[in-house]
mmCIF file of C-alpha atoms in Angstrom:
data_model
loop_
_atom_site.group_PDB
_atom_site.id
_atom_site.type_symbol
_atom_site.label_atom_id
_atom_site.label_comp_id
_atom_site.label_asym_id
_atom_site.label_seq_id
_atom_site.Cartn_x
_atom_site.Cartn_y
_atom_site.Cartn_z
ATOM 1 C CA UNK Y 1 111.302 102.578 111.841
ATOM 2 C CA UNK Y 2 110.959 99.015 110.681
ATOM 3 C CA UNK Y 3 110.711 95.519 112.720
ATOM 4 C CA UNK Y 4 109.142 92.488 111.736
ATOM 5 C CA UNK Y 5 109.867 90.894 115.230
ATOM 6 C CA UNK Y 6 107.210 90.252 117.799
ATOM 7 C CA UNK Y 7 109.816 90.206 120.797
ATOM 8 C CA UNK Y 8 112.124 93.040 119.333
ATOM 9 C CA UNK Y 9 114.047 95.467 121.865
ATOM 10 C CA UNK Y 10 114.483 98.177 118.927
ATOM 11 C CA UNK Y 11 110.951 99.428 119.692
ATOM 12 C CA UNK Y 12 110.253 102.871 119.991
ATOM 13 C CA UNK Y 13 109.446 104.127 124.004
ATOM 14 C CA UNK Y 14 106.314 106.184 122.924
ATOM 15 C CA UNK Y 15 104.345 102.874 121.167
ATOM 16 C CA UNK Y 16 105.719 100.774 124.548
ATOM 17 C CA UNK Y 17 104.499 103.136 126.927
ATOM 18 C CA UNK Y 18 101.359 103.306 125.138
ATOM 19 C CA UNK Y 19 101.001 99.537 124.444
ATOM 20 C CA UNK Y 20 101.748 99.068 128.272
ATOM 21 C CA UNK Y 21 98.325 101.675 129.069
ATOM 22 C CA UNK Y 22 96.546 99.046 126.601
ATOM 23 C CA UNK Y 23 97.448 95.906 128.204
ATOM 24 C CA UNK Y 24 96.709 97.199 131.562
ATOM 25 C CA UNK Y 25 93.787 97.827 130.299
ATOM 26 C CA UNK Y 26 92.588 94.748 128.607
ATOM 27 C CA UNK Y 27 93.786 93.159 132.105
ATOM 28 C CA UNK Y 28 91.805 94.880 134.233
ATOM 29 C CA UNK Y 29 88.519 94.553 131.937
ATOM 30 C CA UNK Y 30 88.806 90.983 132.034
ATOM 31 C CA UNK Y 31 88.537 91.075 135.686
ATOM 32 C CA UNK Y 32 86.299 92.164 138.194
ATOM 33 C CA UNK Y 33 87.965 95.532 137.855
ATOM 34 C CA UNK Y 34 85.878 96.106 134.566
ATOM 35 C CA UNK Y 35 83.940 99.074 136.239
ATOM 36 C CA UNK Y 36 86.734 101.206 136.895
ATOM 37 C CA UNK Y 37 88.117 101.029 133.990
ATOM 38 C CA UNK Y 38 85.160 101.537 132.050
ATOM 39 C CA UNK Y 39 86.310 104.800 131.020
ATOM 40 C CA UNK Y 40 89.315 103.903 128.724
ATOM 41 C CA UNK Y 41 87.366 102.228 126.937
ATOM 42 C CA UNK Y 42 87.779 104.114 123.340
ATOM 43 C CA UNK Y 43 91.504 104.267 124.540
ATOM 44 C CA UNK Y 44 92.328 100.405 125.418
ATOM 45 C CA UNK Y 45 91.856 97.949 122.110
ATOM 46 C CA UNK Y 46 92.882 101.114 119.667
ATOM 47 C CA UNK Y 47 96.073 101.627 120.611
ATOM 48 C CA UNK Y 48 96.860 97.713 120.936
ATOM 49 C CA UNK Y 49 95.858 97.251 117.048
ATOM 50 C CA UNK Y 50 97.777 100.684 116.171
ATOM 51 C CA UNK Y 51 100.936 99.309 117.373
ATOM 52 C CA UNK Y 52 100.652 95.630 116.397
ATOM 53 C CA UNK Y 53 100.136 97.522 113.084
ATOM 54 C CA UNK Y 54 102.960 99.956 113.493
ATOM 55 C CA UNK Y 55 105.465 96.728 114.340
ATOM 56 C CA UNK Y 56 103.972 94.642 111.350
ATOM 57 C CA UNK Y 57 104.709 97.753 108.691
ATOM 58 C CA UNK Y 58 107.232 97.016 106.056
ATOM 59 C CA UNK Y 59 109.068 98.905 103.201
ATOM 60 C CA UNK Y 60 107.306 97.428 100.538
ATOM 61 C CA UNK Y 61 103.152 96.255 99.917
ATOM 62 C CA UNK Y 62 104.322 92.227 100.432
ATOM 63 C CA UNK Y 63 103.438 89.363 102.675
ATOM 64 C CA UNK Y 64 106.842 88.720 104.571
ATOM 65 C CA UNK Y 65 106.174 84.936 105.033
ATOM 66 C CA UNK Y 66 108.501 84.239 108.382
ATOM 67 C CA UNK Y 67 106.274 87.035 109.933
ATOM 68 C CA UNK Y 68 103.496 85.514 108.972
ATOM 69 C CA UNK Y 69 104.644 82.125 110.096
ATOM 70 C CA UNK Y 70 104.884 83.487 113.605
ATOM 71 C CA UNK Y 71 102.202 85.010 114.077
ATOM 72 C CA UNK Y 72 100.084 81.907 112.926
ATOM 73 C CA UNK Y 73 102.982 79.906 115.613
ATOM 74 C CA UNK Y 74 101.801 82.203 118.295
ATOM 75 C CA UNK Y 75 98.169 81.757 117.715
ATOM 76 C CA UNK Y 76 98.526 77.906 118.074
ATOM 77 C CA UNK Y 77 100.710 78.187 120.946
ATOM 78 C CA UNK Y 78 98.029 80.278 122.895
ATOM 79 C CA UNK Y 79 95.271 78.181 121.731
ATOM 80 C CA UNK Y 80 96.432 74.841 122.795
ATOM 81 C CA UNK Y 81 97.534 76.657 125.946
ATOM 82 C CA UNK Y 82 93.754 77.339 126.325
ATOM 83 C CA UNK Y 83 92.620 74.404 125.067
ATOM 84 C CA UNK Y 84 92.063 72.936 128.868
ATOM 85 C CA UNK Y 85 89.889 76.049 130.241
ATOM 86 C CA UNK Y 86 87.798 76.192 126.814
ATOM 87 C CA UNK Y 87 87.239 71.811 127.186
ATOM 88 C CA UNK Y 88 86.374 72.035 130.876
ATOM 89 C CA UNK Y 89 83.217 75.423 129.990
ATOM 90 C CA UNK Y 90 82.098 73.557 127.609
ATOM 91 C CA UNK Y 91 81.697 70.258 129.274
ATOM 92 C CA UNK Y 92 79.905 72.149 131.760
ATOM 93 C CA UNK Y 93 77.805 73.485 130.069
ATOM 94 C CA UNK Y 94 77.051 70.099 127.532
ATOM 95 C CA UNK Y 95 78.273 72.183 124.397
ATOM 96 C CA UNK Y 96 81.628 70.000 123.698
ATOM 97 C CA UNK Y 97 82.478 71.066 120.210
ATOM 98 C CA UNK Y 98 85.908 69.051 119.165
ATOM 99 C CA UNK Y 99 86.091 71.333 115.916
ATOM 100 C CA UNK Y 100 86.633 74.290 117.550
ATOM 101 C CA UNK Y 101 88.304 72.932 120.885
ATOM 102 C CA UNK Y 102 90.934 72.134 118.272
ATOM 103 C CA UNK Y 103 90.609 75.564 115.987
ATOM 104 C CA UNK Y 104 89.473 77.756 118.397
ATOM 105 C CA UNK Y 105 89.987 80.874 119.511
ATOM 106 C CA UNK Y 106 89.572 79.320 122.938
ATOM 107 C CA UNK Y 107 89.105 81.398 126.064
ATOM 108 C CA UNK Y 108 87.214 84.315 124.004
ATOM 109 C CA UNK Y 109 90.777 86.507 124.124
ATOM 110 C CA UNK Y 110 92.672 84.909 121.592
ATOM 111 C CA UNK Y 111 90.458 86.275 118.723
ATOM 112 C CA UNK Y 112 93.316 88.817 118.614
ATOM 113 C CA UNK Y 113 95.635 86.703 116.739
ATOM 114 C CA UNK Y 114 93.544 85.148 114.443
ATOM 115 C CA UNK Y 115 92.593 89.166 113.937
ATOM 116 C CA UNK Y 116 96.554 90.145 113.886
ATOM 117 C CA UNK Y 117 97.158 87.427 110.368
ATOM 118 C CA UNK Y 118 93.995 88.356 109.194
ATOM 119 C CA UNK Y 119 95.244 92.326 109.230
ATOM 120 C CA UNK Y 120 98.883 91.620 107.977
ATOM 121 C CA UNK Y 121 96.997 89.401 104.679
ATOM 122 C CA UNK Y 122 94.427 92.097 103.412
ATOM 123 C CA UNK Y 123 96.447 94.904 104.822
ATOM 124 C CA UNK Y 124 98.703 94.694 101.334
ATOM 125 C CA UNK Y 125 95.189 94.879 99.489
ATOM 126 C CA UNK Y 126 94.320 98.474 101.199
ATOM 127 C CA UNK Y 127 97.977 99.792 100.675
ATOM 128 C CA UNK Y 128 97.491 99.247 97.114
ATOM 129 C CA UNK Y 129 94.724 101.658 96.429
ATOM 130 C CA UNK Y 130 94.844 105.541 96.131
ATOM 131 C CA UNK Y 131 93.318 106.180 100.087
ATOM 132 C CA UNK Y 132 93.804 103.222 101.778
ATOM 133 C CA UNK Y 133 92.291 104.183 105.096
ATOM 134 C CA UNK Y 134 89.228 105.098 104.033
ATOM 135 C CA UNK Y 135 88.765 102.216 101.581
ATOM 136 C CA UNK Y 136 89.668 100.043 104.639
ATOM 137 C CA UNK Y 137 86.776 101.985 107.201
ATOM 138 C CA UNK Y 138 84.044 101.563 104.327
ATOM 139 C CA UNK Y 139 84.995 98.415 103.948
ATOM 140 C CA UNK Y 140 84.905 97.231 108.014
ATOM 141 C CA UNK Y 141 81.403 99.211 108.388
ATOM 142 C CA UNK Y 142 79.965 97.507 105.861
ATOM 143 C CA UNK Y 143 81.312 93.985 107.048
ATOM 144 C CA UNK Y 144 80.735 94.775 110.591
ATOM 145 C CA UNK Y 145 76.981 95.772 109.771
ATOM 146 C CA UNK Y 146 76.826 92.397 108.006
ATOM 147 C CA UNK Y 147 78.519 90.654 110.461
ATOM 148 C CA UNK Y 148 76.205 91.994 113.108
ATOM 149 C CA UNK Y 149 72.909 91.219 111.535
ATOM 150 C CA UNK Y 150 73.610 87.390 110.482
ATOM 151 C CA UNK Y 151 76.146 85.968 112.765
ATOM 152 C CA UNK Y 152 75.485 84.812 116.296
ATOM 153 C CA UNK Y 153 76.937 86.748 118.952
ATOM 154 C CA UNK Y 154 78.261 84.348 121.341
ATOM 155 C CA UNK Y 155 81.734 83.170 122.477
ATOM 156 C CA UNK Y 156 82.795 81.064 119.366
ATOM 157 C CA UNK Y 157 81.463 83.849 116.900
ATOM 158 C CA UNK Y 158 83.035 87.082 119.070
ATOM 159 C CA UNK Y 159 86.263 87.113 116.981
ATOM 160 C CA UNK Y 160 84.505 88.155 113.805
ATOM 161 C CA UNK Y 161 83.233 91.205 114.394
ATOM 162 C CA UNK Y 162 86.227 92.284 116.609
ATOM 163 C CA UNK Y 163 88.590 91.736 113.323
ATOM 164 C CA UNK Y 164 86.227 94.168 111.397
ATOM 165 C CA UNK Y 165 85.827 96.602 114.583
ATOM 166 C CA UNK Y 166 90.010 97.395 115.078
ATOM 167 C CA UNK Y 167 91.021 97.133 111.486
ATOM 168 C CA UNK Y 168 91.482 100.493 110.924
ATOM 169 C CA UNK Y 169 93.476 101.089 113.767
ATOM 170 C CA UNK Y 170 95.568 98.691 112.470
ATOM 171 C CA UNK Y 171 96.026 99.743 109.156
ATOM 172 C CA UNK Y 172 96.869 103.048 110.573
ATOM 173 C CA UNK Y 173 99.451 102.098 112.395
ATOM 174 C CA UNK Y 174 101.374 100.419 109.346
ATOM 175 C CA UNK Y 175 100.742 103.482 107.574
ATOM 176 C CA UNK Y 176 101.922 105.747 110.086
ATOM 177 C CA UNK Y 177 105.644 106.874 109.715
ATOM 178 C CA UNK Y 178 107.724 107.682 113.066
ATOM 179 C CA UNK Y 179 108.044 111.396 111.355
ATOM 180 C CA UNK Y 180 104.176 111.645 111.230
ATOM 181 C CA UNK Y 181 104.540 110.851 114.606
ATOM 182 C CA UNK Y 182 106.652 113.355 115.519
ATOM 183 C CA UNK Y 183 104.670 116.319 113.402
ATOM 184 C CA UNK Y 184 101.504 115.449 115.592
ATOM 185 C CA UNK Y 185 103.214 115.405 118.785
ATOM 186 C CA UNK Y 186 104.701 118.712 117.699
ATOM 187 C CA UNK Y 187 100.845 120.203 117.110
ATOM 188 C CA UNK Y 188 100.540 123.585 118.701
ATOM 189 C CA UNK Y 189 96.840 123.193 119.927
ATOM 190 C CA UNK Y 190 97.388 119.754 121.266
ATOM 191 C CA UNK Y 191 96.766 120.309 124.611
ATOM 192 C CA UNK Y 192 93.261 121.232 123.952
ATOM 193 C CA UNK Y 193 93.065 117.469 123.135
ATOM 194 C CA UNK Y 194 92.648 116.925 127.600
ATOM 195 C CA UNK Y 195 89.413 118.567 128.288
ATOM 196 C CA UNK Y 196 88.040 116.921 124.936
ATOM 197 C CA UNK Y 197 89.642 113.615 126.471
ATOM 198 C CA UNK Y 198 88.061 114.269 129.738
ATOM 199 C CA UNK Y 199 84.534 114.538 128.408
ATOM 200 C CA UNK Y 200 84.962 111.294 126.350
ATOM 201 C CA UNK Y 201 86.447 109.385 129.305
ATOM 202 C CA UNK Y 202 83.323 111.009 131.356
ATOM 203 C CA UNK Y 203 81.039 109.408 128.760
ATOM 204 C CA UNK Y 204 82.227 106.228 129.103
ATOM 205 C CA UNK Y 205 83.025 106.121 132.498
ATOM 206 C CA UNK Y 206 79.427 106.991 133.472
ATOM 207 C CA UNK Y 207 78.113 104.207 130.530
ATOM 208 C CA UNK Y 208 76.012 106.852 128.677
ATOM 209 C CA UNK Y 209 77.896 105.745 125.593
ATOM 210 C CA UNK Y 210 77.864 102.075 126.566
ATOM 211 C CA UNK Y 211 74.766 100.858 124.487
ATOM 212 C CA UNK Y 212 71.938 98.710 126.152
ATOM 213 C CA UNK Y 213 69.370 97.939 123.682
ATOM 214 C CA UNK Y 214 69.937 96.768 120.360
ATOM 215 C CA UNK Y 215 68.295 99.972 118.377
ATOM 216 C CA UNK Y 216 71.309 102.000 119.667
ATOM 217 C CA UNK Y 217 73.869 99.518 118.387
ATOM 218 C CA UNK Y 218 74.938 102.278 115.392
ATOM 219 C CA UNK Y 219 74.413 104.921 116.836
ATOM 220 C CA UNK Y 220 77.465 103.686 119.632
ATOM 221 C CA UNK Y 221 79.321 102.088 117.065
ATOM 222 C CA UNK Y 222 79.954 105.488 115.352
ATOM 223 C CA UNK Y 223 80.481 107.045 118.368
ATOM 224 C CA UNK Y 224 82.969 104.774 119.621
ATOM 225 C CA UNK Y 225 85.260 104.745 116.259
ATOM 226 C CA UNK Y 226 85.088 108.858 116.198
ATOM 227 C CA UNK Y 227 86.255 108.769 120.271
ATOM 228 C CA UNK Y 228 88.545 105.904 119.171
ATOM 229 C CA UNK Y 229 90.278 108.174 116.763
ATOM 230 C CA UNK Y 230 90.482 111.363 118.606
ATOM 231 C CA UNK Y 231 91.792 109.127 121.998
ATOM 232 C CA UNK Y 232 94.593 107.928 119.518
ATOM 233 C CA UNK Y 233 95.631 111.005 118.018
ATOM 234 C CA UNK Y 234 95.713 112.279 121.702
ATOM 235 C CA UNK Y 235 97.669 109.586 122.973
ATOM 236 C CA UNK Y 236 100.121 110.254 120.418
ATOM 237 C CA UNK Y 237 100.661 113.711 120.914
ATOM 238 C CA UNK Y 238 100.355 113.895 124.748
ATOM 239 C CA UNK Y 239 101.614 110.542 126.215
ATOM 240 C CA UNK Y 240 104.970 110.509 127.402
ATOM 241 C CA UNK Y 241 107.795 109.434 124.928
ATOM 242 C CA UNK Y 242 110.467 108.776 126.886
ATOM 243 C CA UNK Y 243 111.378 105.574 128.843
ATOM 244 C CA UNK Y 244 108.928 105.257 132.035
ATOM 245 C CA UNK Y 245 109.450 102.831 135.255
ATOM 246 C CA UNK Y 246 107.258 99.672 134.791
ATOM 247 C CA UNK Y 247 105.108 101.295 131.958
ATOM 248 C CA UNK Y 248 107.265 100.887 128.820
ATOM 249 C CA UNK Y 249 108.414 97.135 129.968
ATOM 250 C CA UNK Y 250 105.460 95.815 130.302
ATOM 251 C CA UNK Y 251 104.345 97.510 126.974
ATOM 252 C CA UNK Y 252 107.359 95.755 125.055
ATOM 253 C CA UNK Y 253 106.232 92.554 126.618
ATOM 254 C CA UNK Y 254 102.532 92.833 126.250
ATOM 255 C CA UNK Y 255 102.359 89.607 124.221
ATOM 256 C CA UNK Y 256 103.440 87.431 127.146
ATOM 257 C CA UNK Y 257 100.722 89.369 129.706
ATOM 258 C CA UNK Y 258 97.759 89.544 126.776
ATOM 259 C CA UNK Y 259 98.234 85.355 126.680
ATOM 260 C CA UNK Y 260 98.273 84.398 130.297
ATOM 261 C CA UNK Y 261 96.418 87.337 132.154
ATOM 262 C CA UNK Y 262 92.576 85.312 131.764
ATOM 263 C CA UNK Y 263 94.357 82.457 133.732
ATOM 264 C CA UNK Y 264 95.835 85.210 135.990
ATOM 265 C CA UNK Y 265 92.215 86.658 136.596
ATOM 266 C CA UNK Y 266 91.040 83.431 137.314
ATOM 267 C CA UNK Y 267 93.551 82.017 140.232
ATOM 268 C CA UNK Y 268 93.281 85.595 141.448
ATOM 269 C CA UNK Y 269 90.018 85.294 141.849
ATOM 270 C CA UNK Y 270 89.463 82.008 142.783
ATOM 271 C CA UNK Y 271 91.899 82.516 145.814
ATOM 272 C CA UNK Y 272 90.260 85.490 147.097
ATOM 273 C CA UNK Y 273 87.042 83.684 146.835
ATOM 274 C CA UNK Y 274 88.259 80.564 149.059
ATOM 275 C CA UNK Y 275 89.848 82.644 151.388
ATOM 276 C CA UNK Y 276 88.594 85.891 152.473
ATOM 277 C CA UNK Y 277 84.950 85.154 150.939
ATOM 278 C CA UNK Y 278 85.121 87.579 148.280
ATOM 279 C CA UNK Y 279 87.434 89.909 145.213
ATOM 280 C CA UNK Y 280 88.420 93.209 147.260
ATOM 281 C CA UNK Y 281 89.139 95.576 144.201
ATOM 282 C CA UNK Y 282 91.857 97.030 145.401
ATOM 283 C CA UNK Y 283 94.428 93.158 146.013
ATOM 284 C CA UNK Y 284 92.668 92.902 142.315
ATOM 285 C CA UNK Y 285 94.911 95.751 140.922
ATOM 286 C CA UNK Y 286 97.361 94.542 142.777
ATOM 287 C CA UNK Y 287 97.430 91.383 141.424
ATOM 288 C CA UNK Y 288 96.945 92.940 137.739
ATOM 289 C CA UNK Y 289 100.110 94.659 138.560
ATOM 290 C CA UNK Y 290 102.669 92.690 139.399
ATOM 291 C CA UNK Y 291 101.622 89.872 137.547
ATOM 292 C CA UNK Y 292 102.378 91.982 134.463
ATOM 293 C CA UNK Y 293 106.140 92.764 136.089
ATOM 294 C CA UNK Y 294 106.718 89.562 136.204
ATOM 295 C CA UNK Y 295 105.263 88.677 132.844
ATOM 296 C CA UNK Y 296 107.281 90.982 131.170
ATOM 297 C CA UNK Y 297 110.301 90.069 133.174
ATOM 298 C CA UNK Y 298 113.588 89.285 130.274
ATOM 299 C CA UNK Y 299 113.047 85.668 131.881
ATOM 300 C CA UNK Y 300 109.839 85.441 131.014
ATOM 301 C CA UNK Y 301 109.881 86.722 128.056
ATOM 302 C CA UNK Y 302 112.935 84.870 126.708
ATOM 303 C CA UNK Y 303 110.851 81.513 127.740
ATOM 304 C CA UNK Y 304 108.187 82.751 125.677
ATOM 305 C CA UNK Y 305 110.228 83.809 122.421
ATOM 306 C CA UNK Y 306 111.526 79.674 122.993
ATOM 307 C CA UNK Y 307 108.314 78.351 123.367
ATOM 308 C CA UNK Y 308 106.949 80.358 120.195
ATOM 309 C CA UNK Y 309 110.279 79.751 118.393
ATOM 310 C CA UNK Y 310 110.187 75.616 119.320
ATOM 311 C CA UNK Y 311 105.933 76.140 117.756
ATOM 312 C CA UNK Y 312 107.067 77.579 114.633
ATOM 313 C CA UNK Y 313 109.980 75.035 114.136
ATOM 314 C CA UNK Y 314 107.661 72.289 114.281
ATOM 315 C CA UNK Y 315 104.922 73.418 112.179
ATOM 316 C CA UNK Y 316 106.648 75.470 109.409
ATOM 317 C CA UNK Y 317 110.330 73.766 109.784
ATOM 318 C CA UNK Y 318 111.413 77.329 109.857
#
């Protein structure tokens, strides 16, 4: 199955259910909720890059320029968006920086879509040699172990290594064919794949495979790209394919919650603060939830698809 839309309806229940798990979980680790979610971990960014990569695949190894041209429209949509939270941390903290106020990625999320045209460019490169995947995981350890040792980590530098990090879930998922799909949800021992699942999420949960100290930084790494992997393949054989209240809507409208759920976070937040003193965890899921019903309302989501559309008319004329 092909689509080269970002807002598309034609997407497959499986990939929105799965995409919705993601988003909810990128939510709720950008709040104060990041503890008890801890556990997901290997299971949240993965499957996001798989099916960005899955919706960007195409029936020939070419750059489809109007794709392109939207996804560089949505990353200057969100970043002026942001624009105003990035000016007002960094003139508190006297580290005003015009250059990249301007450029970004402001707000430390929206590394994802300079990550997302970055992937759809050197994705055609990969395609074109004999094993593609594992030219493409060579390739991301070696630039990740680069990227580590001579880049700063801080907020304006995070998007680097994160494009290196989820490549290869990416590339997978424009490799990936709906019948390949089908063949592994169709594997006979695949429900051997929960206790294996259980011990990973048990890991993470408990942060013995959350690295502290910089001399386990590889060691983690490794681990977290072979958990990464088997939580994918799991998620594709066991998660539920067919169309699921709330779940699969706000998966095929993950774009609109992924953009505005930091500012969410933060109002949240800030209210609970001024009024009852402090962030009770459970008004925080709350909030996570319906915020992301009404983000991924048809409303909301038609306003969007405008407001990207109106972007890419008046950069690219198109």
């Amino acid at each position: 199955m092909q689509t080269t839309q970002l807002y598309s309806k034609d997407n497959l229940f499986l990939l929105n259910n799965l995409k919705g798990l993601a988003i909810l979980f990128v939510f709720a680790v950008h709040s104060l909720a990041r503890p008890y979610v801890g556990m997901l971990y290997p299971l949240g960014m993965p499957i996001f890059a798989f099916a960005s990569g899955f919706a960007a695949k195409s029936d020939n190894n070419s750059v489809n320029i109007k794709y392109l041209s939207t996804l560089c429209s949505l990353y200057v949509f969100s970043n002026l968006l942001y624009a105003p939270f990035s000016a007002y941390l960094m003139y508190g903290q006297n580290e005003f920086c015009l250059p990249f106020l301007i450029i970004g990625p402001n707000a430390g999320i929206l590394w994802y879509f300079i990550a997302l045209i970055v992937w759809y460019l050197i994705t055609p490169i990969f395609k074109a040699s004999r094993y593609p995947i594992i030219f493409a995981i060579l390739f991301c350890a070696l630039a990740f172990s680069l990227v580590h040792t001579y880049v700063p980590w801080d907020v304006k530098w995070i998007y680097i290594p994160m494009i290196f990090k989820f490549y290869p879930y990416y590339i997978i998922g424009t490799l990936i064919s709906w019948e390949d799909i089908l063949r592994i949800r169709k594997f006979k021992y695949k429900y051997l794949c929960i206790p294996v699942l259980l011990v990973i999420f048990a890991l993470y949960g408990s942060n013995i495979l959350i690295y502290e100290s910089q001399k386990d930084f590889y060691i983690h790494e490794i681990s977290y790209i072979i958990c990464a992997m088997f939580c994918l393949f799991a998620a594709l054989a066991l998660f539920p394919g067919r169309k699921l209240p709330l779940l699969s809507k706000i998966g095929l409208a993950s774009l609109n919650i992924y953009i505005f759920h930091l500012y969410v976070n933060l109002l949240a937040n800030k209210l609970f603060v001024k009024t009852i003193g402090y962030s009770p965890i459970i008004l925080i899921f709350a909030v996570i939830i319906l915020s992301s019903c009404i983000l991924s309302s048809d409303k909301v989501s038609s306003i969007m698809g405008k407001a990207v559309s109106k972007t890419k008319k008046i950069i690219f004329g198109i």
